Tab-separated table of C-alpha atoms in Angstrom:
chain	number	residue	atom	x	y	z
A	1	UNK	CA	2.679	-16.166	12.467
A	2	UNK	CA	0.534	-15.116	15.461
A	3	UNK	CA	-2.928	-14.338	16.090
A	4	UNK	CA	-4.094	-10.913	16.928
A	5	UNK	CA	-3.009	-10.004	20.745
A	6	UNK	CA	-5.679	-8.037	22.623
A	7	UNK	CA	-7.198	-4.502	21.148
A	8	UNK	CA	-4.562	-1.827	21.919
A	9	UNK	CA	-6.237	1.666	21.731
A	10	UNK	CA	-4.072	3.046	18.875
A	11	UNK	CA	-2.712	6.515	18.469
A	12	UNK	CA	-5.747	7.547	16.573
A	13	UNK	CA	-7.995	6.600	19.437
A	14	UNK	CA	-10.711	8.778	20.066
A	15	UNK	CA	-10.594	10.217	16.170
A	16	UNK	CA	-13.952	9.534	14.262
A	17	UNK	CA	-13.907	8.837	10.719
A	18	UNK	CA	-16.661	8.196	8.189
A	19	UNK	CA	-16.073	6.177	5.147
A	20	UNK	CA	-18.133	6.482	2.103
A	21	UNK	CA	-18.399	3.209	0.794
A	22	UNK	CA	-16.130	2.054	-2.579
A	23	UNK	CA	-13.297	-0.155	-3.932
A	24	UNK	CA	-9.916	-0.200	-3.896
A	25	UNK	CA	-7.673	2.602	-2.249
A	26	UNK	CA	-10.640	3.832	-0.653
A	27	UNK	CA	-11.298	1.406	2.207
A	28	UNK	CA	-7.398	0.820	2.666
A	29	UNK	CA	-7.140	4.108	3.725
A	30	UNK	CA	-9.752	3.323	6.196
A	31	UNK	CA	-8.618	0.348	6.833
A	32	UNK	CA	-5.495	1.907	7.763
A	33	UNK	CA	-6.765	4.696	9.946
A	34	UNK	CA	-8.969	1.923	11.678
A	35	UNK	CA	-5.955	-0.136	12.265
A	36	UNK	CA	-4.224	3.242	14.133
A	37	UNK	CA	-7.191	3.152	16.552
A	38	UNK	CA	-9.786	5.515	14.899
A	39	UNK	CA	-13.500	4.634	15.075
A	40	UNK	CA	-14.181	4.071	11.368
A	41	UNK	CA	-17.648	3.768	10.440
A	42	UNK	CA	-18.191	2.612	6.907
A	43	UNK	CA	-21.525	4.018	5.247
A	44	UNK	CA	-22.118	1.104	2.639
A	45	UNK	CA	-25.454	1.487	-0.117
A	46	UNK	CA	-28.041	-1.014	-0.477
A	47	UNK	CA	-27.394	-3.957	-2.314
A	48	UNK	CA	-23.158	-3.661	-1.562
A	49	UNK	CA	-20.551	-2.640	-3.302
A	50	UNK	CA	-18.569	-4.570	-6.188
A	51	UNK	CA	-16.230	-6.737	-4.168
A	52	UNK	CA	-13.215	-9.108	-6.084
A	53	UNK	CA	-13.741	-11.103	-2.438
A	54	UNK	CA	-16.810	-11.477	-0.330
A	55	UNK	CA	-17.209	-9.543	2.463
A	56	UNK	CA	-16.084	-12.306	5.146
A	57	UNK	CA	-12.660	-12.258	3.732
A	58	UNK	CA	-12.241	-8.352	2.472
A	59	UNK	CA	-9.555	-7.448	5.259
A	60	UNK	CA	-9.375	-3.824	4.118
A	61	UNK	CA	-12.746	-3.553	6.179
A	62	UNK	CA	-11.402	-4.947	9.118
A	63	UNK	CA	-11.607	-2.483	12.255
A	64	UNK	CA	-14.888	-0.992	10.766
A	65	UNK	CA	-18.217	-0.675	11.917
A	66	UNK	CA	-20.746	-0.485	9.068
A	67	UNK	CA	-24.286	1.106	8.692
A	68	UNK	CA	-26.392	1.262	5.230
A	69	UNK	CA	-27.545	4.557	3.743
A	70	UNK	CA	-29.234	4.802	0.291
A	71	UNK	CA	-27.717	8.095	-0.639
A	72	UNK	CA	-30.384	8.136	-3.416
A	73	UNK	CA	-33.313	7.843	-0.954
A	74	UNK	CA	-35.127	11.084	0.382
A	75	UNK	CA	-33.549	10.891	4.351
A	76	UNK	CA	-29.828	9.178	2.962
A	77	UNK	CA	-27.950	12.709	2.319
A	78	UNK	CA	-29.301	13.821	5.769
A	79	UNK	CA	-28.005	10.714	7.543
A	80	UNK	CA	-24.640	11.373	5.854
A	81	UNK	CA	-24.438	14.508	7.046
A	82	UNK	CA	-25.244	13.955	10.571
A	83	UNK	CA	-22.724	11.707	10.928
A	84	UNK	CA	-20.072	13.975	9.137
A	85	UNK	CA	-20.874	16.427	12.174
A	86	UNK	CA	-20.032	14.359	14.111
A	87	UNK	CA	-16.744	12.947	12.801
A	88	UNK	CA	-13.348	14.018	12.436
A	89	UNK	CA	-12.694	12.750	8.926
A	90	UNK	CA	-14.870	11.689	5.665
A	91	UNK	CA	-13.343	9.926	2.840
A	92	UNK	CA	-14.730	9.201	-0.688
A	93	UNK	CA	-13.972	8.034	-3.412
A	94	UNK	CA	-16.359	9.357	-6.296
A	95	UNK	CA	-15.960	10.756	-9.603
A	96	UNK	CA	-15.615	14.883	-9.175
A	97	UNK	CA	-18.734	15.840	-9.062
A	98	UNK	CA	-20.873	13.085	-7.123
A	99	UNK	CA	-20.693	13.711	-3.815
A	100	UNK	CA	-21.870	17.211	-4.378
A	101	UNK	CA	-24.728	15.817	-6.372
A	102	UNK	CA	-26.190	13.532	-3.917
A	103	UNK	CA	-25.736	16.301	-1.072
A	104	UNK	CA	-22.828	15.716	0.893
A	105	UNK	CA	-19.764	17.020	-0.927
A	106	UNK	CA	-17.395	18.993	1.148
A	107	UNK	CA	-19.315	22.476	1.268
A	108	UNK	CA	-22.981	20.492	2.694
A	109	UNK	CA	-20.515	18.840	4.965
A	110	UNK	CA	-18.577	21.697	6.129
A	111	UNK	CA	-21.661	23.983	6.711
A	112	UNK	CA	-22.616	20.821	9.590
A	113	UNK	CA	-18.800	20.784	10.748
A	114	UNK	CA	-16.048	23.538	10.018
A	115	UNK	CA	-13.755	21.109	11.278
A	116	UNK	CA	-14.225	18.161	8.943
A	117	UNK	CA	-11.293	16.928	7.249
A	118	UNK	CA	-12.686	16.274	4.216
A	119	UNK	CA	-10.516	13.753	2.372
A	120	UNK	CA	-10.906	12.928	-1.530
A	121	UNK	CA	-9.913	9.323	-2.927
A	122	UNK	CA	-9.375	9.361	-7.085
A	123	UNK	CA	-6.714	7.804	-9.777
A	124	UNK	CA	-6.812	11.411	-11.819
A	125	UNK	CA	-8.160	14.108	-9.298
A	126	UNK	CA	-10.457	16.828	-8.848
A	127	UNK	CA	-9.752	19.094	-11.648
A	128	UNK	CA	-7.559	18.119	-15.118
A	129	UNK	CA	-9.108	16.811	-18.421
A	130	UNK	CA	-9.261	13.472	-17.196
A	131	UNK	CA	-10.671	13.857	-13.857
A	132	UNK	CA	-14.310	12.898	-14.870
A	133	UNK	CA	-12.939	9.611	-16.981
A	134	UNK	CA	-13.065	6.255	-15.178
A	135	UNK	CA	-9.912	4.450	-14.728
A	136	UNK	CA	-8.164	1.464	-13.117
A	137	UNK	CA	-4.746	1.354	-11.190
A	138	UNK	CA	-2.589	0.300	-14.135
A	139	UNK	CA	-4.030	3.077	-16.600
A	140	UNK	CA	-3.535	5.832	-13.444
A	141	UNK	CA	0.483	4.609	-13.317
A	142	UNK	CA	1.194	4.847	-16.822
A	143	UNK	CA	1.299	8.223	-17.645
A	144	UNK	CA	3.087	8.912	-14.926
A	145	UNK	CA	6.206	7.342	-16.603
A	146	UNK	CA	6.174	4.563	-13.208
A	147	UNK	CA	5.052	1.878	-14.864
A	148	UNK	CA	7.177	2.253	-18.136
A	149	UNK	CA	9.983	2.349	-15.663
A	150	UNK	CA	9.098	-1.247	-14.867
A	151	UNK	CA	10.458	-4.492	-16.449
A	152	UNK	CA	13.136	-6.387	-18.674
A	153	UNK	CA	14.336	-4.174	-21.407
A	154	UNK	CA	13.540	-6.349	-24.028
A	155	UNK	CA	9.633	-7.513	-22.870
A	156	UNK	CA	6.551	-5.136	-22.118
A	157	UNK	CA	5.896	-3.026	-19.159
A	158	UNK	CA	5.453	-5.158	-16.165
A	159	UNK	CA	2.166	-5.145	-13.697
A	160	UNK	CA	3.046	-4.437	-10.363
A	161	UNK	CA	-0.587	-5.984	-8.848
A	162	UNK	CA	-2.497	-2.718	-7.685
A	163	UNK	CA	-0.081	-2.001	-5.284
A	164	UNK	CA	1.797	0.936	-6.540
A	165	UNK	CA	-0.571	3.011	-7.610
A	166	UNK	CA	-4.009	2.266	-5.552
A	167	UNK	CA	-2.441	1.824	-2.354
A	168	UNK	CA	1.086	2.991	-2.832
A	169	UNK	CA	0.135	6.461	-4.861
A	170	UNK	CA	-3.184	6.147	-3.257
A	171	UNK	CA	-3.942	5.643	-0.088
A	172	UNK	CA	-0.816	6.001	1.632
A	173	UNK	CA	-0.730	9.811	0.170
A	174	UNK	CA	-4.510	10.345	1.311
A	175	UNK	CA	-3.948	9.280	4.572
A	176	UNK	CA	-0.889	11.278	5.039
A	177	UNK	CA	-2.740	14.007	4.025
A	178	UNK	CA	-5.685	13.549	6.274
A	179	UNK	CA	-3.270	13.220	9.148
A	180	UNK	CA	-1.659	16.499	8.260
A	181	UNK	CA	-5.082	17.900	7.850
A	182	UNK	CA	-6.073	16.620	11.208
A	183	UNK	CA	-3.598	18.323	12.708
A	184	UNK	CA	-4.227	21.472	11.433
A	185	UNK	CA	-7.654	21.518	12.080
A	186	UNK	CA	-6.688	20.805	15.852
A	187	UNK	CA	-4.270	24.016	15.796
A	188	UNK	CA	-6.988	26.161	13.775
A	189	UNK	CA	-10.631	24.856	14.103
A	190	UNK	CA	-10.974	25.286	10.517
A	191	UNK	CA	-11.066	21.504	8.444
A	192	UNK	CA	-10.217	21.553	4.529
A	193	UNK	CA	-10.632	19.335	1.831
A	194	UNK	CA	-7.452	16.561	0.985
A	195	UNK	CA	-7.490	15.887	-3.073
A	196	UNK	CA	-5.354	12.902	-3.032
A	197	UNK	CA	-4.726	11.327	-6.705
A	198	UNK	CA	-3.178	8.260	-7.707
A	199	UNK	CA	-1.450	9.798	-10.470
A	200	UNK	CA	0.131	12.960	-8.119
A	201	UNK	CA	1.231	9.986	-5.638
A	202	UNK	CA	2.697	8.037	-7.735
A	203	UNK	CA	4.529	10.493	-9.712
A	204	UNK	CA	5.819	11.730	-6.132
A	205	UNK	CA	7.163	8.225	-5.708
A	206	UNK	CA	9.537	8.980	-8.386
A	207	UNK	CA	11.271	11.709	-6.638
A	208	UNK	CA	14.520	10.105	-6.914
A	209	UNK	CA	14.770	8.838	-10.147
A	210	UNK	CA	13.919	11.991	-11.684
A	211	UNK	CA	16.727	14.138	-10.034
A	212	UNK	CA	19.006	11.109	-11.228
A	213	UNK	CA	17.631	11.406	-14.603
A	214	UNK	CA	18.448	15.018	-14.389
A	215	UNK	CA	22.326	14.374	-13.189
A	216	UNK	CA	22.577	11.999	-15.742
A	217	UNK	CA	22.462	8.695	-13.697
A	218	UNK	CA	19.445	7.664	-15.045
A	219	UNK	CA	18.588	6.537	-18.689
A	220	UNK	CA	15.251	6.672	-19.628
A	221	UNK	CA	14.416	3.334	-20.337
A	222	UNK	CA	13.451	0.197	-18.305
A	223	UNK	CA	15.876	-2.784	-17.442
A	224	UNK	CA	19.472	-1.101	-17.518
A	225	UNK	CA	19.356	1.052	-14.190
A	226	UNK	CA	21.059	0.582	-11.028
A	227	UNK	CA	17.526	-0.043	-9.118
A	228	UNK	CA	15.706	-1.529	-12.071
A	229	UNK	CA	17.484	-4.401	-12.719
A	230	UNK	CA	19.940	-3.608	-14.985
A	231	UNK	CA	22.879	-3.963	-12.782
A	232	UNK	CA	23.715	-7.528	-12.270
A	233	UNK	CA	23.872	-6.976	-8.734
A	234	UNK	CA	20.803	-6.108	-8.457
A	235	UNK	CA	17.998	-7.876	-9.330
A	236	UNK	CA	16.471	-11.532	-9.241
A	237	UNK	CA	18.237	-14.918	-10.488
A	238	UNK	CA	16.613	-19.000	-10.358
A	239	UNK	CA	18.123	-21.704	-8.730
A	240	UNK	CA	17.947	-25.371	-9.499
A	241	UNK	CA	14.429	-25.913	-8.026
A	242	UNK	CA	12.878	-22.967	-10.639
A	243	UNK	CA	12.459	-20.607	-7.669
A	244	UNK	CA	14.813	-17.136	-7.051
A	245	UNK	CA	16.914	-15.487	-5.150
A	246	UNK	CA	16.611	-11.517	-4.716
A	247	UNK	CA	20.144	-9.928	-4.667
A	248	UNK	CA	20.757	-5.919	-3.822
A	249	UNK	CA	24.412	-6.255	-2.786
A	250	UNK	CA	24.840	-2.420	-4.288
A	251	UNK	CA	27.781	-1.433	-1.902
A	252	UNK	CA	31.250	-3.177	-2.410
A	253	UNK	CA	31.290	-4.082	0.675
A	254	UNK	CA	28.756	-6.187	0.450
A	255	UNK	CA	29.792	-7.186	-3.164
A	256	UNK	CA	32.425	-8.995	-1.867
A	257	UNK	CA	30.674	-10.752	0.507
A	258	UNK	CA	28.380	-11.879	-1.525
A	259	UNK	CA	30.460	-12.993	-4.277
A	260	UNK	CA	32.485	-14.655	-1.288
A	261	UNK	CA	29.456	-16.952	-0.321
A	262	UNK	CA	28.176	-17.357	-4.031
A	263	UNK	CA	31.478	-18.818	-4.512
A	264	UNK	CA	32.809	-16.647	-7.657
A	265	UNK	CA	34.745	-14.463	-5.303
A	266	UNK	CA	38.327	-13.869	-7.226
A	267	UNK	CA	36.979	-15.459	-10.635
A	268	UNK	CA	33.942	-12.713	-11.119
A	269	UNK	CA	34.581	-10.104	-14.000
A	270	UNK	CA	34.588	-6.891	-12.639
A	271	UNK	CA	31.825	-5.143	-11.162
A	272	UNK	CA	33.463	-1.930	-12.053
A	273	UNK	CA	33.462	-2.694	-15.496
A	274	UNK	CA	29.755	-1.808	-17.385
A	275	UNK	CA	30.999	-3.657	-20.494
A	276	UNK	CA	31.311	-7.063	-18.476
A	277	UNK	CA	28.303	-6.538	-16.784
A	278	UNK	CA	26.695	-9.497	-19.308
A	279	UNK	CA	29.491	-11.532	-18.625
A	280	UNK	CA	28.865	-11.074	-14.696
A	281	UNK	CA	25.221	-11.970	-15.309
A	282	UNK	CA	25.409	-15.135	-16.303
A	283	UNK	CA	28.172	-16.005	-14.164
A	284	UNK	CA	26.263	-14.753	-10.979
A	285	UNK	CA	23.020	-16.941	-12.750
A	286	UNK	CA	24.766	-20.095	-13.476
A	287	UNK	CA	25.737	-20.113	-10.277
A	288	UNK	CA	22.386	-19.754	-8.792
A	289	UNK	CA	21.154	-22.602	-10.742
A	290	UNK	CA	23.779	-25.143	-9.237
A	291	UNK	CA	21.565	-24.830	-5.753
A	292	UNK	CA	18.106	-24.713	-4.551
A	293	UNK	CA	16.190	-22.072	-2.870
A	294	UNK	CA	16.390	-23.042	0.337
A	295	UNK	CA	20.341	-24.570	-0.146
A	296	UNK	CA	21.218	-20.384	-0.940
A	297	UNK	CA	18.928	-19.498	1.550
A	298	UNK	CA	20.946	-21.391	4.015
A	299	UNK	CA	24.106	-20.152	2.606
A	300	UNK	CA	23.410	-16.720	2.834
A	301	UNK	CA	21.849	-17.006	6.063
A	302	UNK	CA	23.618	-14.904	9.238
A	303	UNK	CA	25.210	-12.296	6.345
A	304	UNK	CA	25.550	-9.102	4.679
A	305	UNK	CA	25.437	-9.863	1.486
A	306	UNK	CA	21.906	-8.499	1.024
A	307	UNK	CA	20.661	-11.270	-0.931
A	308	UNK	CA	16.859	-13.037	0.513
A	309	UNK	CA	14.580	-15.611	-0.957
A	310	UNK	CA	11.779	-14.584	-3.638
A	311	UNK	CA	8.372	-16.122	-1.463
A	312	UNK	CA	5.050	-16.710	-2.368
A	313	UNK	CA	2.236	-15.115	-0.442
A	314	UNK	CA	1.540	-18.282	1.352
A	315	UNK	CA	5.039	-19.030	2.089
A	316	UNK	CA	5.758	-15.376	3.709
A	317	UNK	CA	4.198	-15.710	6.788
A	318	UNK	CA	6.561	-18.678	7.689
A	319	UNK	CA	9.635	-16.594	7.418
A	320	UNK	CA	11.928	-16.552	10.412
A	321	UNK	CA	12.043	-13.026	10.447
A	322	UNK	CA	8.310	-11.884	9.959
A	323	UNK	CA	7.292	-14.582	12.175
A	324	UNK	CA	9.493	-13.481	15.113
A	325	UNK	CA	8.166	-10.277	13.861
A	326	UNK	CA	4.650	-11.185	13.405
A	327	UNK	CA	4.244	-9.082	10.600
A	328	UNK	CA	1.408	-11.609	9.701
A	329	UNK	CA	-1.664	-12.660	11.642
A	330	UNK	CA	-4.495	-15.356	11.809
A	331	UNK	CA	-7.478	-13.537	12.524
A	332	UNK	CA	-11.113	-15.730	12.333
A	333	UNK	CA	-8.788	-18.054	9.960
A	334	UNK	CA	-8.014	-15.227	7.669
A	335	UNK	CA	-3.953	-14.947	7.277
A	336	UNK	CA	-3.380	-11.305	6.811
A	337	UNK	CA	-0.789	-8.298	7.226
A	338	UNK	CA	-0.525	-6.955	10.764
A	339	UNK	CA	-0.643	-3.077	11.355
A	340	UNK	CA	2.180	-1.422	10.461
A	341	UNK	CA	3.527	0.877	11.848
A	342	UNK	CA	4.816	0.190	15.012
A	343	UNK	CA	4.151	2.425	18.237
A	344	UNK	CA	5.977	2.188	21.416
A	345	UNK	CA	3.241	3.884	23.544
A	346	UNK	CA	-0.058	3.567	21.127
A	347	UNK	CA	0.293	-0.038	20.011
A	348	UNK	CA	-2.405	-0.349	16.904
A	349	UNK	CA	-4.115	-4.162	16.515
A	350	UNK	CA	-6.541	-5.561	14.889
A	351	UNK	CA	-9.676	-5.557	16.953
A	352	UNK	CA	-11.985	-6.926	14.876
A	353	UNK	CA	-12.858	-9.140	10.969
A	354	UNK	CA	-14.238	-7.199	8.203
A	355	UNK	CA	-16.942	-4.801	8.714
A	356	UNK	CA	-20.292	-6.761	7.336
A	357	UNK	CA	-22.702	-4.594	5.928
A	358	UNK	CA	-25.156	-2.744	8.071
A	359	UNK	CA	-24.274	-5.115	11.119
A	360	UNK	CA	-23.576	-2.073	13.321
A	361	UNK	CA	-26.142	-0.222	12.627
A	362	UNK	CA	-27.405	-0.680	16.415
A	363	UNK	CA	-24.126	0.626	17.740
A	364	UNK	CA	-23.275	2.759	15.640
A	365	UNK	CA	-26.722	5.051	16.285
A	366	UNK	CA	-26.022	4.621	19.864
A	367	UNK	CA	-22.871	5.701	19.884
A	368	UNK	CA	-22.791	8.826	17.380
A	369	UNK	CA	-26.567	9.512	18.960
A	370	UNK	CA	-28.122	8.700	15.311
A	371	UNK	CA	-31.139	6.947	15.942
A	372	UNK	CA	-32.335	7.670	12.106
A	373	UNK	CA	-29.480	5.405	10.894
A	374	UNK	CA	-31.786	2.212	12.495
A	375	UNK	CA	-34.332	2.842	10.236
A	376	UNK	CA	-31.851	1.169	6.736
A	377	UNK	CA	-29.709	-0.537	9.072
């Protein structure tokens, strides 16, 4: 684990980008843009936003700047919209409907700045008979048919944190979509609007699966699939200390490796064989459980058999690899993910904690010349 080296300027560097204030997939979008070098300035109402952490610790406004508006309040729309003028890129994350309401959907905004790349952040999207319903991460993903995907065969669906759909579905999609945007507004002059929604995202995720469904290598149902966990090659097992092992040795090649250092090499049913595949399951298990975690670890170590520990959150950090890596940082005490990805010329970084509210209100006016923005900040 390392602490943050010193501010790189990022490949976004130079690209403005206003963030309307909300939860969830949202500000890591932001976040994400801010971490690629863009100036993000987050517009946050009086009196916050709902937080699950307090704002010293919420990492997805790191890289921000922040300034208060009360969209509600006679000069707030105005503000808005000078600083959409003057930015590259505007995210929200209202129901349909809001932003126009309160005077800065994408036609107010667009009338200030043709070029605006005006980027839309919801779990059901702009238009559809659900897009004015409220929702939450898990309820976006399962009517997609992603989350019923998930799980043992005989046990419910399982949860997988909000990470698939928010961020996954989410703001990964909205962000490539404002990058795409971005560009074309460069070529063209002329900015558009990006509806990015959880449940289009996350469906796209399942690319894949559904053209094996379609050839028939696929079975509609959770727990027997060759990348669900149904192959006993494939999935998670416990060792003696109660913790697990992940295997994906997929490719015979590796098969036999593995089964080499598992020790079951020559006494294994066959792989090949989908009616022994129990049989293999608890041979591969009760094997696990004659070791610890870190004994398999060890044993595994320096191979290809494609099998790694199962870590906590506060164990990750310390693995050999990410550390060498540092694919986690410290920064002000706060152990967090490092920017990802990776740029040989543009290096991103982390170049500064969360984003308080209205503490850059100051700089913020100075910088986008936007003196009325001192008056809430």
């Amino acid at each position: 684990m390392t602490v943050a080296e010193a501010p790189g300027p990022g490949p976004l560097s130079g690209v403005r980008v206003v963030e309307l204030a909300g939860i969830g997939p949202g500000p890591f979008a932001a976040m994400l843009l801010g971490d690629l070098g863009a100036d993000v300035v987050r517009v946050d109402r009086p009196g916050g936003t709902a937080l699950v952490v307090d704002a010293d610790h919420d990492v997805t406004n790191r890289n921000k700047r922040s300034v208060i508006v009360d969209l509600k309040a006679e000069d707030g729309p105005g503000l808005v919209l000078d600083l959409a003028e003057r930015a590259d890129v505007l995210i929200e994350g209202f129901r349909p409907g809001v932003a126009e309401r309160l005077g800065v959907g994408p036609d107010a905004c667009h009338a200030r700045n043709p070029r605006l790349v005006y980027g839309r952040m919801t779990g059901w999207g702009q238009q559809g008979p659900l897009a004015p319903r409220a929702g939450h991460d898990i309820g976006y993903l399962a009517p997609t048919g992603v989350l019923g995907m998930i799980g043992a065969p005989d046990g419910p669906p399982a949860v997988p944190a909000n990470l698939l759909g928010d961020y996954a579905g989410g703001s990964l999609y909205l962000v490539v979509g404002v990058l795409a945007a971005l560009h074309h507004a460069r070529e063209t002059g002329t900015g558009q609007v990006v509806d990015a929604a959880i449940v289009d995202g996350a469906a796209h995720l399942s690319t894949l699966i559904h053209g094996m469904l379609a050839a028939g290598g696929w079975q509609d149902r959770r727990g027997v699939n060759l990348l669900d966990g149904g192959w006993p090659f494939y999935g998670t097992y416990e060792t003696a200390d109660g913790a697990y092992m992940a295997v994906g040795a997929l490719e015979e090649h590796f098969y036999d490796e593995f089964t080499e250092r598992l020790g079951i090499a020559g006494q294994a049913p066959d792989r090949r064989d989908p009616a022994r595949w129990e049989e293999l399951r608890e041979t591969v298990a009760a094997r696990f459980r004659t070791r610890t975690r870190a004994e398999w670890t060890a044993r595994f170590e320096d191979s290809d058999a494609c099998v790694a520990p199962v870590l906590s959150l506060r164990e990750a950090p310390h693995h050999p690899h990410l550390a060498a890596r540092g694919t986690f940082i410290e920064v002000a005490g706060v152990t967090q993910p490092a920017p990802a990805p990776r740029f040989s010329a543009t290096p991103a970084s982390v170049r500064g904690g969360p984003a308080r509210p209205g503490a850059a209100a100051a700089d913020v006016a100075h910088d986008w010349g936007i003196p009325g923005l001192l008056k809430d900040g």
